[in-house]
Amino acid sequence: MNNWYVKNLGDANFADESLDRIKALFLEEYEKADRPNDMAVFFRHESEGRLHCEVKVYFSPKANVLAKNFDALPCSKPSFYGLAILAGSKNALSTLFSRNSQ
């Protein structure tokens, strides 16, 4: 269960509704799991050289069931630079991206 997952939501101008839905469903699962520090969903605006950026959502390994429900794809652990937490513990960034968790 070490896989991260990524879901590309496309154009950032149209991603808010999807982000809200992911957050709401995540919070339900997060509560059921007793709010672990290493269960979180992050997002980042990425342009990859294009004019318009896309929103990519990254699901931590413990959010794998939710990730699969959104057809997110397995990926390597993302760089923490530019990531913002969508939902999860306020300690999730430090827990999941500390030097010891590499």
mmCIF file of N, CA and C in Angstrom:
data_model
loop_
_atom_site.group_PDB
_atom_site.id
_atom_site.type_symbol
_atom_site.label_atom_id
_atom_site.label_comp_id
_atom_site.label_asym_id
_atom_site.label_seq_id
_atom_site.Cartn_x
_atom_site.Cartn_y
_atom_site.Cartn_z
ATOM 1 N N MET A 1 0.816 -1.189 0.000
ATOM 2 C CA MET A 1 0.000 0.000 0.000
ATOM 3 C C MET A 1 0.864 1.259 0.000
ATOM 4 N N ASN A 2 1.914 1.284 -0.792
ATOM 5 C CA ASN A 2 2.798 2.435 -0.859
ATOM 6 C C ASN A 2 2.540 3.316 -2.060
ATOM 7 N N ASN A 3 1.580 2.929 -2.893
ATOM 8 C CA ASN A 3 1.304 3.718 -4.083
ATOM 9 C C ASN A 3 0.563 4.999 -3.756
ATOM 10 N N TRP A 4 1.022 6.060 -4.356
ATOM 11 C CA TRP A 4 0.272 7.298 -4.404
ATOM 12 C C TRP A 4 -0.594 7.220 -5.650
ATOM 13 N N TYR A 5 -1.573 8.093 -5.723
ATOM 14 C CA TYR A 5 -2.465 8.134 -6.883
ATOM 15 C C TYR A 5 -2.634 9.578 -7.325
ATOM 16 N N VAL A 6 -2.798 9.762 -8.631
ATOM 17 C CA VAL A 6 -2.998 11.095 -9.185
ATOM 18 C C VAL A 6 -4.231 11.109 -10.083
ATOM 19 N N LYS A 7 -4.960 12.203 -10.002
ATOM 20 C CA LYS A 7 -6.117 12.418 -10.869
ATOM 21 C C LYS A 7 -5.975 13.813 -11.465
ATOM 22 N N ASN A 8 -5.939 13.882 -12.794
ATOM 23 C CA ASN A 8 -5.870 15.162 -13.478
ATOM 24 C C ASN A 8 -7.294 15.671 -13.666
ATOM 25 N N LEU A 9 -7.602 16.802 -13.063
ATOM 26 C CA LEU A 9 -8.940 17.377 -13.172
ATOM 27 C C LEU A 9 -9.068 18.319 -14.363
ATOM 28 N N GLY A 10 -7.982 18.533 -15.071
ATOM 29 C CA GLY A 10 -8.034 19.393 -16.249
ATOM 30 C C GLY A 10 -7.896 20.862 -15.893
ATOM 31 N N ASP A 11 -8.465 21.694 -16.734
ATOM 32 C CA ASP A 11 -8.354 23.144 -16.632
ATOM 33 C C ASP A 11 -8.734 23.631 -15.231
ATOM 34 N N ALA A 12 -7.841 24.413 -14.645
ATOM 35 C CA ALA A 12 -8.056 24.913 -13.285
ATOM 36 C C ALA A 12 -9.320 25.761 -13.165
ATOM 37 N N ASN A 13 -9.726 26.399 -14.250
ATOM 38 C CA ASN A 13 -10.928 27.238 -14.212
ATOM 39 C C ASN A 13 -12.202 26.437 -13.983
ATOM 40 N N PHE A 14 -12.142 25.137 -14.210
ATOM 41 C CA PHE A 14 -13.341 24.306 -14.107
ATOM 42 C C PHE A 14 -13.212 23.186 -13.073
ATOM 43 N N ALA A 15 -12.228 23.278 -12.197
ATOM 44 C CA ALA A 15 -11.936 22.178 -11.274
ATOM 45 C C ALA A 15 -12.619 22.289 -9.913
ATOM 46 N N ASP A 16 -13.182 23.429 -9.586
ATOM 47 C CA ASP A 16 -13.712 23.639 -8.230
ATOM 48 C C ASP A 16 -14.770 22.621 -7.820
ATOM 49 N N GLU A 17 -15.694 22.313 -8.698
ATOM 50 C CA GLU A 17 -16.758 21.365 -8.350
ATOM 51 C C GLU A 17 -16.186 19.976 -8.051
ATOM 52 N N SER A 18 -15.230 19.551 -8.864
ATOM 53 C CA SER A 18 -14.595 18.245 -8.632
ATOM 54 C C SER A 18 -13.802 18.243 -7.336
ATOM 55 N N LEU A 19 -13.094 19.336 -7.062
ATOM 56 C CA LEU A 19 -12.341 19.427 -5.808
ATOM 57 C C LEU A 19 -13.277 19.349 -4.605
ATOM 58 N N ASP A 20 -14.403 20.034 -4.687
ATOM 59 C CA ASP A 20 -15.375 20.000 -3.585
ATOM 60 C C ASP A 20 -15.915 18.589 -3.369
ATOM 61 N N ARG A 21 -16.182 17.892 -4.455
ATOM 62 C CA ARG A 21 -16.716 16.525 -4.351
ATOM 63 C C ARG A 21 -15.677 15.584 -3.738
ATOM 64 N N ILE A 22 -14.442 15.678 -4.209
ATOM 65 C CA ILE A 22 -13.370 14.839 -3.665
ATOM 66 C C ILE A 22 -13.206 15.113 -2.173
ATOM 67 N N LYS A 23 -13.195 16.379 -1.800
ATOM 68 C CA LYS A 23 -13.022 16.744 -0.388
ATOM 69 C C LYS A 23 -14.149 16.181 0.469
ATOM 70 N N ALA A 24 -15.376 16.326 0.019
ATOM 71 C CA ALA A 24 -16.522 15.843 0.798
ATOM 72 C C ALA A 24 -16.467 14.333 0.993
ATOM 73 N N LEU A 25 -16.170 13.601 -0.064
ATOM 74 C CA LEU A 25 -16.107 12.141 0.050
ATOM 75 C C LEU A 25 -14.899 11.701 0.869
ATOM 76 N N PHE A 26 -13.791 12.420 0.721
ATOM 77 C CA PHE A 26 -12.612 12.105 1.522
ATOM 78 C C PHE A 26 -12.925 12.259 3.009
ATOM 79 N N LEU A 27 -13.573 13.348 3.377
ATOM 80 C CA LEU A 27 -13.841 13.598 4.796
ATOM 81 C C LEU A 27 -14.689 12.498 5.418
ATOM 82 N N GLU A 28 -15.602 11.930 4.659
ATOM 83 C CA GLU A 28 -16.385 10.793 5.160
ATOM 84 C C GLU A 28 -15.473 9.605 5.461
ATOM 85 N N GLU A 29 -14.585 9.279 4.518
ATOM 86 C CA GLU A 29 -13.667 8.146 4.697
ATOM 87 C C GLU A 29 -12.646 8.430 5.797
ATOM 88 N N TYR A 30 -12.201 9.655 5.876
ATOM 89 C CA TYR A 30 -11.221 10.081 6.870
ATOM 90 C C TYR A 30 -11.771 9.892 8.284
ATOM 91 N N GLU A 31 -13.009 10.268 8.489
ATOM 92 C CA GLU A 31 -13.641 10.085 9.797
ATOM 93 C C GLU A 31 -13.772 8.602 10.135
ATOM 94 N N LYS A 32 -14.182 7.795 9.168
ATOM 95 C CA LYS A 32 -14.317 6.347 9.388
ATOM 96 C C LYS A 32 -12.987 5.714 9.773
ATOM 97 N N ALA A 33 -11.889 6.257 9.239
ATOM 98 C CA ALA A 33 -10.554 5.711 9.497
ATOM 99 C C ALA A 33 -9.928 6.289 10.766
ATOM 100 N N ASP A 34 -10.683 7.084 11.519
ATOM 101 C CA ASP A 34 -10.216 7.688 12.768
ATOM 102 C C ASP A 34 -9.142 8.755 12.544
ATOM 103 N N ARG A 35 -9.245 9.476 11.423
ATOM 104 C CA ARG A 35 -8.435 10.661 11.123
ATOM 105 C C ARG A 35 -6.922 10.453 11.207
ATOM 106 N N PRO A 36 -6.370 9.490 10.488
ATOM 107 C CA PRO A 36 -4.918 9.278 10.549
ATOM 108 C C PRO A 36 -4.136 10.432 9.911
ATOM 109 N N ASN A 37 -2.976 10.746 10.475
ATOM 110 C CA ASN A 37 -2.145 11.837 9.955
ATOM 111 C C ASN A 37 -1.600 11.574 8.559
ATOM 112 N N ASP A 38 -1.516 10.308 8.172
ATOM 113 C CA ASP A 38 -0.930 9.994 6.867
ATOM 114 C C ASP A 38 -1.980 9.680 5.798
ATOM 115 N N MET A 39 -3.201 10.099 6.034
ATOM 116 C CA MET A 39 -4.269 9.961 5.038
ATOM 117 C C MET A 39 -4.676 11.371 4.632
ATOM 118 N N ALA A 40 -4.407 11.716 3.368
ATOM 119 C CA ALA A 40 -4.677 13.080 2.924
ATOM 120 C C ALA A 40 -4.829 13.130 1.410
ATOM 121 N N VAL A 41 -5.382 14.242 0.971
ATOM 122 C CA VAL A 41 -5.491 14.537 -0.452
ATOM 123 C C VAL A 41 -4.882 15.920 -0.665
ATOM 124 N N PHE A 42 -4.003 16.002 -1.641
ATOM 125 C CA PHE A 42 -3.321 17.249 -1.974
ATOM 126 C C PHE A 42 -3.667 17.642 -3.399
ATOM 127 N N PHE A 43 -3.405 18.900 -3.726
ATOM 128 C CA PHE A 43 -3.573 19.318 -5.115
ATOM 129 C C PHE A 43 -2.497 20.337 -5.470
ATOM 130 N N ARG A 44 -2.310 20.474 -6.776
ATOM 131 C CA ARG A 44 -1.315 21.423 -7.274
ATOM 132 C C ARG A 44 -1.748 21.869 -8.663
ATOM 133 N N HIS A 45 -1.497 23.116 -8.976
ATOM 134 C CA HIS A 45 -1.702 23.624 -10.329
ATOM 135 C C HIS A 45 -0.409 23.366 -11.106
ATOM 136 N N GLU A 46 -0.521 22.672 -12.211
ATOM 137 C CA GLU A 46 0.649 22.325 -13.020
ATOM 138 C C GLU A 46 0.408 22.756 -14.459
ATOM 139 N N SER A 47 1.427 23.400 -15.057
ATOM 140 C CA SER A 47 1.256 23.877 -16.429
ATOM 141 C C SER A 47 2.048 23.063 -17.440
ATOM 142 N N GLU A 48 3.147 22.480 -17.016
ATOM 143 C CA GLU A 48 3.990 21.672 -17.904
ATOM 144 C C GLU A 48 4.256 22.388 -19.224
ATOM 145 N N GLY A 49 4.481 23.701 -19.149
ATOM 146 C CA GLY A 49 4.833 24.484 -20.323
ATOM 147 C C GLY A 49 3.662 24.963 -21.160
ATOM 148 N N ARG A 50 2.459 24.612 -20.779
ATOM 149 C CA ARG A 50 1.284 25.052 -21.540
ATOM 150 C C ARG A 50 0.804 26.405 -21.027
ATOM 151 N N LEU A 51 -0.042 27.041 -21.829
ATOM 152 C CA LEU A 51 -0.579 28.347 -21.468
ATOM 153 C C LEU A 51 -1.467 28.254 -20.227
ATOM 154 N N HIS A 52 -2.351 27.274 -20.195
ATOM 155 C CA HIS A 52 -3.275 27.111 -19.069
ATOM 156 C C HIS A 52 -2.815 25.971 -18.166
ATOM 157 N N CYS A 53 -2.988 26.166 -16.881
ATOM 158 C CA CYS A 53 -2.594 25.107 -15.956
ATOM 159 C C CYS A 53 -3.749 24.143 -15.728
ATOM 160 N N GLU A 54 -3.370 22.972 -15.288
ATOM 161 C CA GLU A 54 -4.328 21.933 -14.925
ATOM 162 C C GLU A 54 -4.204 21.682 -13.435
ATOM 163 N N VAL A 55 -5.265 21.198 -12.849
ATOM 164 C CA VAL A 55 -5.237 20.838 -11.436
ATOM 165 C C VAL A 55 -5.033 19.336 -11.342
ATOM 166 N N LYS A 56 -3.997 18.954 -10.609
ATOM 167 C CA LYS A 56 -3.754 17.538 -10.353
ATOM 168 C C LYS A 56 -3.956 17.282 -8.869
ATOM 169 N N VAL A 57 -4.692 16.229 -8.586
ATOM 170 C CA VAL A 57 -4.997 15.843 -7.213
ATOM 171 C C VAL A 57 -4.184 14.601 -6.888
ATOM 172 N N TYR A 58 -3.498 14.624 -5.749
ATOM 173 C CA TYR A 58 -2.669 13.502 -5.307
ATOM 174 C C TYR A 58 -3.269 12.901 -4.041
ATOM 175 N N PHE A 59 -3.507 11.613 -4.086
ATOM 176 C CA PHE A 59 -4.072 10.875 -2.963
ATOM 177 C C PHE A 59 -2.948 10.102 -2.281
ATOM 178 N N SER A 60 -2.812 10.260 -0.976
ATOM 179 C CA SER A 60 -1.796 9.498 -0.245
ATOM 180 C C SER A 60 -2.170 8.013 -0.265
ATOM 181 N N PRO A 61 -1.202 7.140 0.015
ATOM 182 C CA PRO A 61 -1.491 5.701 -0.031
ATOM 183 C C PRO A 61 -2.692 5.271 0.813
ATOM 184 N N LYS A 62 -2.896 5.882 1.965
ATOM 185 C CA LYS A 62 -4.036 5.483 2.808
ATOM 186 C C LYS A 62 -5.381 5.971 2.267
ATOM 187 N N ALA A 63 -5.346 6.809 1.250
ATOM 188 C CA ALA A 63 -6.584 7.273 0.604
ATOM 189 C C ALA A 63 -6.817 6.513 -0.698
ATOM 190 N N ASN A 64 -6.232 5.318 -0.791
ATOM 191 C CA ASN A 64 -6.272 4.561 -2.050
ATOM 192 C C ASN A 64 -7.674 4.153 -2.481
ATOM 193 N N VAL A 65 -8.555 3.832 -1.555
ATOM 194 C CA VAL A 65 -9.916 3.425 -1.931
ATOM 195 C C VAL A 65 -10.638 4.591 -2.603
ATOM 196 N N LEU A 66 -10.530 5.758 -2.015
ATOM 197 C CA LEU A 66 -11.142 6.944 -2.605
ATOM 198 C C LEU A 66 -10.518 7.255 -3.962
ATOM 199 N N ALA A 67 -9.203 7.142 -4.043
ATOM 200 C CA ALA A 67 -8.513 7.404 -5.310
ATOM 201 C C ALA A 67 -9.045 6.509 -6.419
ATOM 202 N N LYS A 68 -9.216 5.252 -6.108
ATOM 203 C CA LYS A 68 -9.721 4.307 -7.110
ATOM 204 C C LYS A 68 -11.156 4.637 -7.504
ATOM 205 N N ASN A 69 -11.951 5.143 -6.569
ATOM 206 C CA ASN A 69 -13.325 5.549 -6.886
ATOM 207 C C ASN A 69 -13.365 6.698 -7.887
ATOM 208 N N PHE A 70 -12.309 7.498 -7.911
ATOM 209 C CA PHE A 70 -12.220 8.615 -8.854
ATOM 210 C C PHE A 70 -11.378 8.266 -10.079
ATOM 211 N N ASP A 71 -11.070 6.989 -10.244
ATOM 212 C CA ASP A 71 -10.256 6.530 -11.375
ATOM 213 C C ASP A 71 -8.894 7.204 -11.427
ATOM 214 N N ALA A 72 -8.347 7.512 -10.251
ATOM 215 C CA ALA A 72 -7.000 8.063 -10.190
ATOM 216 C C ALA A 72 -6.009 6.962 -10.544
ATOM 217 N N LEU A 73 -4.885 7.371 -11.077
ATOM 218 C CA LEU A 73 -3.870 6.422 -11.529
ATOM 219 C C LEU A 73 -2.733 6.327 -10.525
ATOM 220 N N PRO A 74 -2.167 5.132 -10.352
ATOM 221 C CA PRO A 74 -1.003 5.004 -9.475
ATOM 222 C C PRO A 74 0.131 5.892 -9.986
ATOM 223 N N CYS A 75 0.873 6.456 -9.066
ATOM 224 C CA CYS A 75 2.003 7.304 -9.439
ATOM 225 C C CYS A 75 3.046 7.218 -8.334
ATOM 226 N N SER A 76 4.199 7.773 -8.610
ATOM 227 C CA SER A 76 5.210 7.847 -7.564
ATOM 228 C C SER A 76 4.849 9.001 -6.629
ATOM 229 N N LYS A 77 5.482 9.023 -5.503
ATOM 230 C CA LYS A 77 5.232 10.078 -4.523
ATOM 231 C C LYS A 77 5.558 11.428 -5.163
ATOM 232 N N PRO A 78 4.635 12.375 -5.115
ATOM 233 C CA PRO A 78 4.902 13.669 -5.753
ATOM 234 C C PRO A 78 5.904 14.489 -4.950
ATOM 235 N N SER A 79 6.529 15.426 -5.626
ATOM 236 C CA SER A 79 7.352 16.401 -4.936
ATOM 237 C C SER A 79 6.425 17.255 -4.073
ATOM 238 N N PHE A 80 6.873 17.639 -2.899
ATOM 239 C CA PHE A 80 5.991 18.422 -2.026
ATOM 240 C C PHE A 80 5.942 19.892 -2.420
ATOM 241 N N TYR A 81 6.846 20.321 -3.297
ATOM 242 C CA TYR A 81 6.884 21.726 -3.709
ATOM 243 C C TYR A 81 5.609 22.105 -4.449
ATOM 244 N N GLY A 82 4.934 23.123 -3.961
ATOM 245 C CA GLY A 82 3.729 23.613 -4.600
ATOM 246 C C GLY A 82 2.465 22.867 -4.235
ATOM 247 N N LEU A 83 2.587 21.803 -3.437
ATOM 248 C CA LEU A 83 1.392 21.054 -3.039
ATOM 249 C C LEU A 83 0.611 21.835 -1.982
ATOM 250 N N ALA A 84 -0.688 21.759 -2.093
ATOM 251 C CA ALA A 84 -1.571 22.322 -1.068
ATOM 252 C C ALA A 84 -2.468 21.194 -0.592
ATOM 253 N N ILE A 85 -2.784 21.218 0.676
ATOM 254 C CA ILE A 85 -3.644 20.158 1.193
ATOM 255 C C ILE A 85 -5.100 20.492 0.864
ATOM 256 N N LEU A 86 -5.787 19.535 0.301
ATOM 257 C CA LEU A 86 -7.220 19.679 0.031
ATOM 258 C C LEU A 86 -8.006 19.211 1.250
ATOM 259 N N ALA A 87 -7.586 18.086 1.814
ATOM 260 C CA ALA A 87 -8.277 17.540 2.982
ATOM 261 C C ALA A 87 -7.354 16.573 3.704
ATOM 262 N N GLY A 88 -7.495 16.546 5.013
ATOM 263 C CA GLY A 88 -6.674 15.671 5.840
ATOM 264 C C GLY A 88 -6.130 16.450 7.024
ATOM 265 N N SER A 89 -5.272 15.823 7.769
ATOM 266 C CA SER A 89 -4.685 16.429 8.955
ATOM 267 C C SER A 89 -3.819 17.628 8.586
ATOM 268 N N LYS A 90 -3.803 18.627 9.473
ATOM 269 C CA LYS A 90 -2.907 19.762 9.241
ATOM 270 C C LYS A 90 -1.445 19.317 9.305
ATOM 271 N N ASN A 91 -1.196 18.136 9.868
ATOM 272 C CA ASN A 91 0.159 17.589 9.944
ATOM 273 C C ASN A 91 0.504 16.670 8.773
ATOM 274 N N ALA A 92 -0.401 16.515 7.829
ATOM 275 C CA ALA A 92 -0.194 15.549 6.747
ATOM 276 C C ALA A 92 1.050 15.851 5.919
ATOM 277 N N LEU A 93 1.275 17.112 5.589
ATOM 278 C CA LEU A 93 2.459 17.440 4.783
ATOM 279 C C LEU A 93 3.732 17.022 5.500
ATOM 280 N N SER A 94 3.854 17.394 6.771
ATOM 281 C CA SER A 94 5.079 17.045 7.495
ATOM 282 C C SER A 94 5.177 15.545 7.743
ATOM 283 N N THR A 95 4.047 14.881 7.960
ATOM 284 C CA THR A 95 4.060 13.434 8.183
ATOM 285 C C THR A 95 4.450 12.681 6.921
ATOM 286 N N LEU A 96 3.846 13.045 5.807
ATOM 287 C CA LEU A 96 4.052 12.299 4.564
ATOM 288 C C LEU A 96 5.302 12.709 3.801
ATOM 289 N N PHE A 97 5.837 13.902 4.084
ATOM 290 C CA PHE A 97 6.983 14.380 3.321
ATOM 291 C C PHE A 97 8.201 14.669 4.187
ATOM 292 N N SER A 98 8.246 14.088 5.378
ATOM 293 C CA SER A 98 9.445 14.239 6.201
ATOM 294 C C SER A 98 10.568 13.416 5.585
ATOM 295 N N ARG A 99 11.768 13.719 5.959
ATOM 296 C CA ARG A 99 12.921 12.968 5.426
ATOM 297 C C ARG A 99 12.804 11.478 5.737
ATOM 298 N N ASN A 100 12.209 11.140 6.864
ATOM 299 C CA ASN A 100 12.081 9.738 7.262
ATOM 300 C C ASN A 100 11.045 8.978 6.457
ATOM 301 N N SER A 101 10.144 9.690 5.770
ATOM 302 C CA SER A 101 9.094 9.001 5.016
ATOM 303 C C SER A 101 9.456 8.810 3.550
ATOM 304 N N GLN A 102 10.662 9.201 3.174
ATOM 305 C CA GLN A 102 11.084 9.102 1.765
ATOM 306 C C GLN A 102 11.246 7.689 1.318
#
